[in-house]
Short mmCIF file of N, CA and C in Angstrom, two decimals:
data_model
loop_
_atom_site.label_atom_id
_atom_site.label_comp_id
_atom_site.label_asym_id
_atom_site.label_seq_id
_atom_site.Cartn_x
_atom_site.Cartn_y
_atom_site.Cartn_z
N MET D 257 16.15 14.93 19.57
CA MET D 257 15.77 15.30 18.22
C MET D 257 14.50 14.53 17.86
N LYS D 258 13.47 15.25 17.43
CA LYS D 258 12.23 14.60 17.02
C LYS D 258 12.41 13.89 15.68
N LYS D 259 11.85 12.69 15.62
CA LYS D 259 11.90 11.91 14.39
C LYS D 259 10.56 12.06 13.67
N ILE D 260 10.63 12.42 12.40
CA ILE D 260 9.43 12.60 11.58
C ILE D 260 9.42 11.55 10.48
N LEU D 261 8.36 10.77 10.44
CA LEU D 261 8.18 9.75 9.42
C LEU D 261 7.28 10.31 8.33
N ILE D 262 7.76 10.22 7.09
CA ILE D 262 6.97 10.62 5.93
C ILE D 262 6.64 9.36 5.15
N THR D 263 5.35 9.05 5.01
CA THR D 263 4.94 7.94 4.16
C THR D 263 4.63 8.48 2.76
N GLY D 264 4.73 7.62 1.77
CA GLY D 264 4.48 8.07 0.40
C GLY D 264 5.54 9.05 -0.08
N ALA D 265 6.79 8.79 0.30
CA ALA D 265 7.87 9.75 0.05
C ALA D 265 8.20 9.95 -1.42
N LYS D 266 7.80 9.03 -2.28
CA LYS D 266 8.11 9.18 -3.70
C LYS D 266 6.97 9.84 -4.47
N GLY D 267 5.88 10.15 -3.79
CA GLY D 267 4.76 10.83 -4.42
C GLY D 267 5.02 12.33 -4.51
N GLN D 268 4.07 13.06 -5.05
CA GLN D 268 4.22 14.50 -5.27
C GLN D 268 4.48 15.25 -3.97
N LEU D 269 3.64 15.07 -2.97
CA LEU D 269 3.80 15.79 -1.71
C LEU D 269 5.02 15.29 -0.94
N GLY D 270 5.19 13.98 -0.87
CA GLY D 270 6.34 13.42 -0.16
C GLY D 270 7.66 13.89 -0.73
N SER D 271 7.74 13.98 -2.05
CA SER D 271 8.96 14.47 -2.71
C SER D 271 9.24 15.92 -2.35
N GLU D 272 8.20 16.73 -2.30
CA GLU D 272 8.38 18.13 -1.93
C GLU D 272 8.83 18.27 -0.47
N LEU D 273 8.26 17.45 0.40
CA LEU D 273 8.68 17.49 1.80
C LEU D 273 10.14 17.08 1.95
N LYS D 274 10.57 16.15 1.12
CA LYS D 274 11.98 15.73 1.17
C LYS D 274 12.90 16.89 0.81
N VAL D 275 12.52 17.65 -0.20
CA VAL D 275 13.31 18.84 -0.58
C VAL D 275 13.31 19.85 0.56
N LEU D 276 12.14 20.12 1.12
CA LEU D 276 12.03 21.12 2.20
C LEU D 276 12.70 20.68 3.49
N SER D 277 12.81 19.38 3.71
CA SER D 277 13.38 18.89 4.97
C SER D 277 14.82 19.35 5.18
N LYS D 278 15.51 19.62 4.12
CA LYS D 278 16.90 20.09 4.22
C LYS D 278 17.00 21.42 4.97
N ASN D 279 15.90 22.16 5.01
CA ASN D 279 15.86 23.43 5.74
C ASN D 279 15.58 23.25 7.23
N TYR D 280 15.35 22.02 7.66
CA TYR D 280 14.99 21.74 9.05
C TYR D 280 15.86 20.61 9.62
N PRO D 281 17.16 20.89 9.77
CA PRO D 281 18.08 19.85 10.25
C PRO D 281 17.88 19.50 11.72
N GLN D 282 17.06 20.25 12.43
CA GLN D 282 16.82 19.95 13.84
C GLN D 282 15.92 18.71 14.01
N PHE D 283 15.39 18.19 12.91
CA PHE D 283 14.55 16.99 12.94
C PHE D 283 15.28 15.83 12.26
N GLU D 284 14.99 14.63 12.72
CA GLU D 284 15.46 13.43 12.03
C GLU D 284 14.34 13.00 11.09
N TRP D 285 14.61 13.01 9.82
CA TRP D 285 13.60 12.71 8.81
C TRP D 285 13.75 11.27 8.34
N VAL D 286 12.64 10.55 8.27
CA VAL D 286 12.62 9.19 7.74
C VAL D 286 11.60 9.18 6.61
N PHE D 287 12.09 8.98 5.39
CA PHE D 287 11.23 8.98 4.21
C PHE D 287 11.02 7.54 3.75
N THR D 288 9.76 7.13 3.66
CA THR D 288 9.45 5.77 3.24
C THR D 288 8.46 5.78 2.09
N ASP D 289 8.62 4.81 1.23
CA ASP D 289 7.63 4.51 0.21
C ASP D 289 7.21 3.07 0.45
N TRP D 290 6.38 2.53 -0.38
CA TRP D 290 5.82 1.21 -0.10
C TRP D 290 6.88 0.13 0.01
N GLN D 291 8.05 0.33 -0.62
CA GLN D 291 9.11 -0.68 -0.53
C GLN D 291 9.68 -0.75 0.89
N GLU D 292 9.75 0.38 1.57
CA GLU D 292 10.31 0.43 2.93
C GLU D 292 9.25 0.24 4.01
N LEU D 293 8.05 0.69 3.76
CA LEU D 293 6.96 0.59 4.74
C LEU D 293 5.67 0.34 3.97
N ASP D 294 5.28 -0.92 3.91
CA ASP D 294 4.09 -1.31 3.16
C ASP D 294 2.85 -1.07 4.01
N LEU D 295 2.16 0.02 3.75
CA LEU D 295 0.97 0.36 4.52
C LEU D 295 -0.17 -0.63 4.29
N CYS D 296 -0.09 -1.41 3.24
CA CYS D 296 -1.13 -2.41 2.98
C CYS D 296 -0.91 -3.69 3.77
N ASP D 297 0.24 -3.83 4.39
CA ASP D 297 0.53 -5.00 5.23
C ASP D 297 0.07 -4.68 6.65
N LEU D 298 -1.24 -4.76 6.85
CA LEU D 298 -1.83 -4.35 8.12
C LEU D 298 -1.37 -5.23 9.28
N VAL D 299 -1.00 -6.47 9.00
CA VAL D 299 -0.56 -7.39 10.04
C VAL D 299 0.75 -6.92 10.67
N HIS D 300 1.66 -6.41 9.86
CA HIS D 300 2.99 -6.04 10.34
C HIS D 300 3.19 -4.54 10.51
N LEU D 301 2.21 -3.74 10.18
CA LEU D 301 2.38 -2.28 10.19
C LEU D 301 2.73 -1.75 11.58
N ASN D 302 2.07 -2.22 12.62
CA ASN D 302 2.39 -1.77 13.98
C ASN D 302 3.83 -2.07 14.34
N THR D 303 4.30 -3.26 13.99
CA THR D 303 5.68 -3.65 14.29
C THR D 303 6.66 -2.74 13.58
N GLU D 304 6.40 -2.47 12.31
CA GLU D 304 7.30 -1.62 11.53
C GLU D 304 7.30 -0.19 12.07
N LEU D 305 6.15 0.31 12.46
CA LEU D 305 6.09 1.65 13.05
C LEU D 305 6.88 1.70 14.35
N SER D 306 6.80 0.66 15.15
CA SER D 306 7.54 0.62 16.41
C SER D 306 9.04 0.57 16.18
N LYS D 307 9.47 -0.08 15.09
CA LYS D 307 10.90 -0.10 14.76
C LYS D 307 11.39 1.31 14.43
N ILE D 308 10.59 2.05 13.68
CA ILE D 308 10.96 3.42 13.31
C ILE D 308 10.80 4.35 14.50
N ASN D 309 9.71 4.17 15.24
CA ASN D 309 9.40 4.92 16.46
C ASN D 309 9.43 6.44 16.28
N PRO D 310 8.61 6.95 15.36
CA PRO D 310 8.59 8.41 15.15
C PRO D 310 7.78 9.14 16.21
N GLN D 311 8.06 10.42 16.37
CA GLN D 311 7.24 11.28 17.23
C GLN D 311 6.17 11.99 16.40
N ILE D 312 6.40 12.07 15.09
CA ILE D 312 5.45 12.70 14.16
C ILE D 312 5.38 11.82 12.92
N ILE D 313 4.16 11.59 12.43
CA ILE D 313 3.96 10.90 11.16
C ILE D 313 3.21 11.85 10.24
N ILE D 314 3.74 12.05 9.04
CA ILE D 314 3.02 12.79 8.01
C ILE D 314 2.68 11.78 6.93
N ASN D 315 1.40 11.45 6.83
CA ASN D 315 0.96 10.42 5.90
C ASN D 315 0.63 11.04 4.55
N CYS D 316 1.54 10.85 3.61
CA CYS D 316 1.33 11.35 2.24
C CYS D 316 0.97 10.22 1.29
N ALA D 317 0.87 9.01 1.80
CA ALA D 317 0.57 7.85 0.96
C ALA D 317 -0.92 7.77 0.68
N ALA D 318 -1.25 7.41 -0.55
CA ALA D 318 -2.65 7.25 -0.92
C ALA D 318 -2.74 6.61 -2.29
N HIS D 319 -3.86 6.02 -2.55
CA HIS D 319 -4.20 5.54 -3.90
C HIS D 319 -4.87 6.73 -4.56
N THR D 320 -4.12 7.46 -5.37
CA THR D 320 -4.59 8.75 -5.88
C THR D 320 -5.14 8.71 -7.31
N ALA D 321 -4.91 7.63 -8.02
CA ALA D 321 -5.44 7.54 -9.39
C ALA D 321 -6.93 7.22 -9.29
N VAL D 322 -7.76 8.22 -9.47
CA VAL D 322 -9.19 8.09 -9.23
C VAL D 322 -9.81 6.97 -10.06
N ASP D 323 -9.47 6.88 -11.34
CA ASP D 323 -10.04 5.83 -12.19
C ASP D 323 -9.66 4.45 -11.69
N LYS D 324 -8.38 4.28 -11.32
CA LYS D 324 -7.93 2.99 -10.80
C LYS D 324 -8.55 2.71 -9.43
N ALA D 325 -8.70 3.74 -8.64
CA ALA D 325 -9.28 3.56 -7.30
C ALA D 325 -10.70 3.00 -7.40
N GLU D 326 -11.40 3.37 -8.45
CA GLU D 326 -12.75 2.86 -8.63
C GLU D 326 -12.76 1.40 -9.07
N SER D 327 -11.73 0.97 -9.78
CA SER D 327 -11.67 -0.43 -10.21
C SER D 327 -10.86 -1.30 -9.24
N GLU D 328 -10.03 -0.68 -8.42
CA GLU D 328 -9.23 -1.41 -7.42
C GLU D 328 -9.73 -1.04 -6.03
N VAL D 329 -10.98 -1.38 -5.79
CA VAL D 329 -11.69 -0.96 -4.58
C VAL D 329 -11.01 -1.48 -3.32
N GLU D 330 -10.60 -2.75 -3.32
CA GLU D 330 -9.99 -3.33 -2.12
C GLU D 330 -8.67 -2.63 -1.79
N LEU D 331 -7.83 -2.43 -2.78
CA LEU D 331 -6.55 -1.74 -2.56
C LEU D 331 -6.80 -0.33 -2.05
N SER D 332 -7.73 0.37 -2.65
CA SER D 332 -8.05 1.73 -2.22
C SER D 332 -8.52 1.77 -0.78
N ASP D 333 -9.35 0.80 -0.41
CA ASP D 333 -9.86 0.75 0.96
C ASP D 333 -8.74 0.50 1.96
N VAL D 334 -7.86 -0.44 1.64
CA VAL D 334 -6.76 -0.74 2.56
C VAL D 334 -5.83 0.46 2.68
N LEU D 335 -5.45 1.05 1.56
CA LEU D 335 -4.46 2.14 1.59
C LEU D 335 -5.05 3.46 2.07
N ASN D 336 -6.24 3.80 1.64
CA ASN D 336 -6.82 5.11 1.97
C ASN D 336 -7.67 5.10 3.23
N HIS D 337 -7.97 3.93 3.77
CA HIS D 337 -8.87 3.86 4.93
C HIS D 337 -8.29 3.01 6.05
N GLN D 338 -8.12 1.72 5.81
CA GLN D 338 -7.70 0.83 6.89
C GLN D 338 -6.31 1.15 7.43
N SER D 339 -5.36 1.40 6.55
CA SER D 339 -4.00 1.71 7.02
C SER D 339 -3.96 3.03 7.79
N VAL D 340 -4.80 3.97 7.42
CA VAL D 340 -4.86 5.24 8.14
C VAL D 340 -5.38 5.00 9.56
N GLY D 341 -6.32 4.09 9.69
CA GLY D 341 -6.80 3.72 11.02
C GLY D 341 -5.69 3.12 11.88
N VAL D 342 -4.87 2.27 11.28
CA VAL D 342 -3.74 1.69 12.01
C VAL D 342 -2.75 2.78 12.41
N LEU D 343 -2.45 3.70 11.48
CA LEU D 343 -1.55 4.82 11.81
C LEU D 343 -2.11 5.63 12.97
N ALA D 344 -3.40 5.90 12.93
CA ALA D 344 -4.04 6.70 13.99
C ALA D 344 -3.99 5.98 15.33
N GLN D 345 -4.30 4.69 15.33
CA GLN D 345 -4.28 3.92 16.59
C GLN D 345 -2.86 3.84 17.15
N TRP D 346 -1.89 3.57 16.27
CA TRP D 346 -0.50 3.49 16.73
C TRP D 346 -0.07 4.84 17.29
N SER D 347 -0.39 5.90 16.58
CA SER D 347 -0.01 7.25 17.01
C SER D 347 -0.61 7.57 18.37
N ARG D 348 -1.85 7.25 18.54
CA ARG D 348 -2.52 7.54 19.82
C ARG D 348 -1.86 6.78 20.97
N SER D 349 -1.53 5.53 20.76
CA SER D 349 -0.97 4.72 21.84
C SER D 349 0.51 5.00 22.09
N HIS D 350 1.15 5.75 21.19
CA HIS D 350 2.57 6.07 21.35
C HIS D 350 2.83 7.58 21.47
N ALA D 351 1.80 8.35 21.77
CA ALA D 351 1.92 9.81 21.92
C ALA D 351 2.62 10.44 20.73
N CYS D 352 2.24 9.99 19.56
CA CYS D 352 2.81 10.46 18.30
C CYS D 352 1.78 11.35 17.61
N GLN D 353 2.24 12.44 17.02
CA GLN D 353 1.33 13.30 16.26
C GLN D 353 1.18 12.74 14.85
N LEU D 354 -0.04 12.65 14.38
CA LEU D 354 -0.31 12.16 13.03
C LEU D 354 -0.91 13.29 12.21
N ILE D 355 -0.29 13.52 11.06
CA ILE D 355 -0.83 14.48 10.10
C ILE D 355 -1.22 13.66 8.87
N HIS D 356 -2.50 13.66 8.56
CA HIS D 356 -3.00 12.90 7.42
C HIS D 356 -3.45 13.89 6.36
N VAL D 357 -2.94 13.74 5.17
CA VAL D 357 -3.25 14.64 4.07
C VAL D 357 -4.33 14.00 3.21
N SER D 358 -5.35 14.77 2.88
CA SER D 358 -6.44 14.27 2.05
C SER D 358 -6.67 15.23 0.89
N THR D 359 -7.56 14.86 0.00
CA THR D 359 -7.93 15.72 -1.12
C THR D 359 -9.45 15.80 -1.19
N ASP D 360 -9.93 16.67 -2.05
CA ASP D 360 -11.38 16.78 -2.22
C ASP D 360 -11.97 15.53 -2.87
N TYR D 361 -11.11 14.68 -3.47
CA TYR D 361 -11.61 13.41 -4.02
C TYR D 361 -12.02 12.46 -2.90
N VAL D 362 -11.36 12.60 -1.74
CA VAL D 362 -11.64 11.72 -0.60
C VAL D 362 -12.57 12.42 0.38
N PHE D 363 -12.24 13.66 0.73
CA PHE D 363 -13.01 14.41 1.72
C PHE D 363 -13.03 15.86 1.30
N ASP D 364 -14.21 16.40 1.08
CA ASP D 364 -14.32 17.77 0.57
C ASP D 364 -14.35 18.83 1.67
N GLY D 365 -14.17 18.42 2.93
CA GLY D 365 -14.14 19.39 4.02
C GLY D 365 -15.47 19.60 4.70
N ARG D 366 -16.51 19.00 4.16
CA ARG D 366 -17.84 19.12 4.76
C ARG D 366 -18.22 17.78 5.39
N ALA D 367 -18.67 17.85 6.63
CA ALA D 367 -19.06 16.61 7.32
C ALA D 367 -20.54 16.36 7.18
#
């Protein structure tokens, strides 16, 4: 059974995925919010990911309050940038699929 890790499980998208997950019992779902998996703790993030050991990660966590993101630059950088890099590196080294969700506030689709 594939294990799917959802980060940001208490946010808008994570909450919806939790509801929808009931329709997919063939997967083992692990829903985490910052209390269970602190993405800002870059030192321990790899260890925590290895404990969970998912085959798929859907990253729904983000600093989404645009006004606060502009005043809390360091937090926004760690949560929206650095932690995503750790997720990507861990996923690559563990043959895990990573799905990262973004918005037009972060990336408008044009490179």
